[in-house]
PDB file of C-alpha atoms in Angstrom:
ATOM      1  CA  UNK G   1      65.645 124.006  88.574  1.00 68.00           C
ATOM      2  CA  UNK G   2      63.785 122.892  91.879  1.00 71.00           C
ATOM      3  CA  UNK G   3      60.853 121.449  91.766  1.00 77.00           C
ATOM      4  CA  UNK G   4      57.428 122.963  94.046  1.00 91.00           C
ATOM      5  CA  UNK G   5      55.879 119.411  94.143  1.00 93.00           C
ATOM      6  CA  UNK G   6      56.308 117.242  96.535  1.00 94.00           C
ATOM      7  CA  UNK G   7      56.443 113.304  96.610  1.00 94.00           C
ATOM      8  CA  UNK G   8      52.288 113.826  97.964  1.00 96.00           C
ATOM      9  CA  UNK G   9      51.500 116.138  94.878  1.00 96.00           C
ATOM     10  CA  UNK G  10      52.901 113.563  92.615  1.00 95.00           C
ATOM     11  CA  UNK G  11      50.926 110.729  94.093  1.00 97.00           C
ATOM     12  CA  UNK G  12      48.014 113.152  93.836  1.00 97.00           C
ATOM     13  CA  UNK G  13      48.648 113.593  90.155  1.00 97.00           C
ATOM     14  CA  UNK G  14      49.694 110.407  89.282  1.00 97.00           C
ATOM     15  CA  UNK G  15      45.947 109.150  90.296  1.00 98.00           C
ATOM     16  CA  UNK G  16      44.319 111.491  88.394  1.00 97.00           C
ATOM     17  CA  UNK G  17      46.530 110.622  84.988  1.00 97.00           C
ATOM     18  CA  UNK G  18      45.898 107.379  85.543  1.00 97.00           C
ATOM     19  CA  UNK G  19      42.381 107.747  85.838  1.00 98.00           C
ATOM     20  CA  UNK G  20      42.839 110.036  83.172  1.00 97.00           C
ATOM     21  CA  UNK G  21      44.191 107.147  80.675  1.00 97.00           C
ATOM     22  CA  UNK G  22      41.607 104.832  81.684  1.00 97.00           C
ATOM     23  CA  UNK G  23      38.506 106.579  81.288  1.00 96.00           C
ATOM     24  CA  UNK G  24      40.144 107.414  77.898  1.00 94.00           C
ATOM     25  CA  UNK G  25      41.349 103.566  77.569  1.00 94.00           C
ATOM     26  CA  UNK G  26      37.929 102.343  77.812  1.00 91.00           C
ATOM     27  CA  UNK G  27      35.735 104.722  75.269  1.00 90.00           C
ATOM     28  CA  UNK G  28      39.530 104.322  72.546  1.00 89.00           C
ATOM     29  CA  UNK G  29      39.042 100.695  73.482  1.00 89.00           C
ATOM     30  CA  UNK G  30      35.443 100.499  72.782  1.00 85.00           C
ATOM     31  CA  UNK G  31      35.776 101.558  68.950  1.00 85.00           C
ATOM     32  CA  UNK G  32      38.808  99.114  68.141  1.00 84.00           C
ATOM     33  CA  UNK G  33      37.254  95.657  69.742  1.00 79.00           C
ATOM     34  CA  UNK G  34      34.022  95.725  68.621  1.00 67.00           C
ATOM     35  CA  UNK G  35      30.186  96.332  70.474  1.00 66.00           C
ATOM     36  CA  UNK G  36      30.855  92.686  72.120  1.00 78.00           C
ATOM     37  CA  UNK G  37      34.335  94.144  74.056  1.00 77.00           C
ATOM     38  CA  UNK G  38      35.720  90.428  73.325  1.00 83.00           C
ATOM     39  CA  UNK G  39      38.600  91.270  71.539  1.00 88.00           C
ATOM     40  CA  UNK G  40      40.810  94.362  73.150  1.00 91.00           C
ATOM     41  CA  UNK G  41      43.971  93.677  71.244  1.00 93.00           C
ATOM     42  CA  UNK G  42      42.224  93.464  67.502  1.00 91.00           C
ATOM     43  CA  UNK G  43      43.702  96.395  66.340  1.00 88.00           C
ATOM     44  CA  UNK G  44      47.361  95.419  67.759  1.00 91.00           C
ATOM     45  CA  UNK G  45      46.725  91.324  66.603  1.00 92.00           C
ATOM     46  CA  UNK G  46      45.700  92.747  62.751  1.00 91.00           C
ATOM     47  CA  UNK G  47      49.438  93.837  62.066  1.00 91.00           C
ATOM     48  CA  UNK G  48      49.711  89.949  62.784  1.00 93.00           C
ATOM     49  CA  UNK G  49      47.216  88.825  60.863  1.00 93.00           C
ATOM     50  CA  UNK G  50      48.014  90.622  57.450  1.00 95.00           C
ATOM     51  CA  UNK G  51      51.835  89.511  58.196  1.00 95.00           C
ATOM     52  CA  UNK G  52      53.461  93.025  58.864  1.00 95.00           C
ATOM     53  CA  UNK G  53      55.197  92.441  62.376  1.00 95.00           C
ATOM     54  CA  UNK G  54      54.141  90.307  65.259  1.00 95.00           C
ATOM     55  CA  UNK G  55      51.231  91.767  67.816  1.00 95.00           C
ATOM     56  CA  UNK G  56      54.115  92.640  70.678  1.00 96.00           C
ATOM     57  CA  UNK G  57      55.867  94.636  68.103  1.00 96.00           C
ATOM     58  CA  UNK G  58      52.533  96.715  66.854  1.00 94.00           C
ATOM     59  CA  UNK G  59      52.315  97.699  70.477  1.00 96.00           C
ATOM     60  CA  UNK G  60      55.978  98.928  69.836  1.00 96.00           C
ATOM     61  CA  UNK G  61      55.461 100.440  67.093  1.00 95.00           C
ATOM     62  CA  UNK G  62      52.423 102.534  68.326  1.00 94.00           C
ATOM     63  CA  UNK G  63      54.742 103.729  71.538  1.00 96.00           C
ATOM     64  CA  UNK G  64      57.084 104.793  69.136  1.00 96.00           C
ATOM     65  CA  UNK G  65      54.982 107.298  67.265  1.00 94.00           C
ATOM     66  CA  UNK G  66      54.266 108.685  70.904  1.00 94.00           C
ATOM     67  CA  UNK G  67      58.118 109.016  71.800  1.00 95.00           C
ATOM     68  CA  UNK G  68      58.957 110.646  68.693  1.00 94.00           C
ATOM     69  CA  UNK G  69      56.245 113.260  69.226  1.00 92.00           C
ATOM     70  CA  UNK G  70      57.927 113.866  72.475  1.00 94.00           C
ATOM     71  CA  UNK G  71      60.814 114.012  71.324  1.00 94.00           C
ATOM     72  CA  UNK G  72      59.649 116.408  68.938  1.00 92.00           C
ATOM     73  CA  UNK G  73      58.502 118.169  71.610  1.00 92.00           C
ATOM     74  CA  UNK G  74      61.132 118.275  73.837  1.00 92.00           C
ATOM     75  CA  UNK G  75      62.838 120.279  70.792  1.00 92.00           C
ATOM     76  CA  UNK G  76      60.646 122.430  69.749  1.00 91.00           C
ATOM     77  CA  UNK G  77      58.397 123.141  73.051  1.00 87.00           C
ATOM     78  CA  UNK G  78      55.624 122.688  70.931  1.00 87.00           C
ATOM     79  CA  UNK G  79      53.444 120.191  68.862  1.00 86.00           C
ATOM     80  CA  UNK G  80      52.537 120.824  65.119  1.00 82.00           C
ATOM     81  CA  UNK G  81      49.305 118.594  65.474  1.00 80.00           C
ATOM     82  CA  UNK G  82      47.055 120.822  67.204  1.00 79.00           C
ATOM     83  CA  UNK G  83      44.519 118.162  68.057  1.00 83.00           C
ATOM     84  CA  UNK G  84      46.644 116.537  70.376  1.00 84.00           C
ATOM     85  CA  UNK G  85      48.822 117.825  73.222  1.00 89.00           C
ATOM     86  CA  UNK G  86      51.120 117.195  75.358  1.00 93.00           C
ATOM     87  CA  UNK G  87      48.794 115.798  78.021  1.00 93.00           C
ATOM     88  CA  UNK G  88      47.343 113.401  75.164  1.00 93.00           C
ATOM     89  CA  UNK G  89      50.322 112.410  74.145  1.00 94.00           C
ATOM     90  CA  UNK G  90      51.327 111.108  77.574  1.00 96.00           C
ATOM     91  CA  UNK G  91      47.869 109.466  78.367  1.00 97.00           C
ATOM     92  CA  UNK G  92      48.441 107.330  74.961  1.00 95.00           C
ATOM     93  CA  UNK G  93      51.973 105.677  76.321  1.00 97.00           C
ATOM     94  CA  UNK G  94      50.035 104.820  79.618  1.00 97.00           C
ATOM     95  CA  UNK G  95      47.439 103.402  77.716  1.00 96.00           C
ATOM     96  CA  UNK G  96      49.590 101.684  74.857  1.00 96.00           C
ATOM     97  CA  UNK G  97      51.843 100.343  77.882  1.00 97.00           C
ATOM     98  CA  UNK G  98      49.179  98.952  79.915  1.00 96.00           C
ATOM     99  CA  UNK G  99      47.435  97.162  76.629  1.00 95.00           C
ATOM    100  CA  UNK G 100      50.980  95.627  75.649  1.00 96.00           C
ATOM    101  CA  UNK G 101      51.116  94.339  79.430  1.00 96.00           C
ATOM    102  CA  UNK G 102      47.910  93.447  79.602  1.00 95.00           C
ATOM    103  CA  UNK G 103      48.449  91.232  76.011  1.00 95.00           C
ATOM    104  CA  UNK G 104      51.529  89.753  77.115  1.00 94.00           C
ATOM    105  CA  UNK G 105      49.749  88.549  80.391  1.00 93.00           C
ATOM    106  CA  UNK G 106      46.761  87.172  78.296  1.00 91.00           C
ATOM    107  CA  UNK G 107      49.054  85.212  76.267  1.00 89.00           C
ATOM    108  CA  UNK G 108      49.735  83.832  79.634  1.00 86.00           C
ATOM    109  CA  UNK G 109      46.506  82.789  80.740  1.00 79.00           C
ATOM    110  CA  UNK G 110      44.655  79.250  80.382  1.00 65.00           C
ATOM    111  CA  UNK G 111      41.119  78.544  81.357  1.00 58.00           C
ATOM    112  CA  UNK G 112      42.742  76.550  84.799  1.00 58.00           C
ATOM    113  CA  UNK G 113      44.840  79.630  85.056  1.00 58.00           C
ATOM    114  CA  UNK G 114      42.289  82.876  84.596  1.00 58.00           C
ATOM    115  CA  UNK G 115      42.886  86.390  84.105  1.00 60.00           C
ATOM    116  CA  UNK G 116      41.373  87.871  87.353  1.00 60.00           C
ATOM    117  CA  UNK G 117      44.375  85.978  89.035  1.00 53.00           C
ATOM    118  CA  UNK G 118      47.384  88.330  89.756  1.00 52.00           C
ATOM    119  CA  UNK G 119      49.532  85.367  89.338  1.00 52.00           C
ATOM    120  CA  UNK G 120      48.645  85.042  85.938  1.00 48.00           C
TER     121      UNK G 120
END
C-alpha cells in the first residue's frame, strides 16, 4: 500500500507528537513527583523501593503494557478501553521512553558533571 506522506509531512507530524507527549509529559509528570517537581522518576524508583524489580525495569514494565495494547490493536483494529486510543497509546511509549532515558542519564550525572550538559 503506498503511502501519500512524504518525508516533509512526517517531519511535520513528528513535531507535533512530540509536542504532543510533552505537554502531556509535564501535567502526567506533575501528579507522580510531587508539587516540588524534585523527584520525576518516584513513581518508576517505588517498584525499587518496596523490592519488586529495579527502577530501569519499572520503566520496562510500563512500555510493555503499551506494546501489548498495540499489539492488541494491531489484531483487532480496535481498543476495548475506550478512554484511551490509539493516539494515547503512542504518546505514552514516547513519554515512558524519554523518562527511562532521561533516568538512565541522571544516574549518570554528578554535581561536577550536571544535567544541562549533553555530555552527561
Amino acid at each position: 500500500m503506498a503511502t501519500k506522506m512524504t518525508r516533509d509531512d512526517y517531519l511535520a507530524f513528528h513535531k507535533k507528537l512530540c509536542e504532543e507527549a510533552r505537554s502531556l509529559s509535564a501535567k502526567k509528570n506533575a501528579d507522580y513527583a510531587g508539587g516540588d517537581g524534585l523527584q520525576p522518576f518516584a513513581n518508576f524508583e517505588r517498584c525499587e523501593y518496596l523490592g519488586i524489580t529495579t527502577t530501569e525495569k519499572g520503566f520496562l514494565v510500563r512500555l510493555t503494557d503499551k506494546i501489548s495494547r498495540l499489539s492488541t490493536f494491531s489484531d483487532s483494529g480496535e481498543f476495548q478501553v475506550s478512554s484511551e486510543n490509539f493516539e494515547d497509546t503512542i504518546l505514552d511509549v514516547i513519554n515512558y521512553s524519554c523518562l527511562l532515558a532521561a533516568y538512565v542519564k541522571s544516574k549518570n550525572c554528578t554535581v561536577e558533571n550536571c544535567c544541562d550538559d549533553a555530555e552527561c
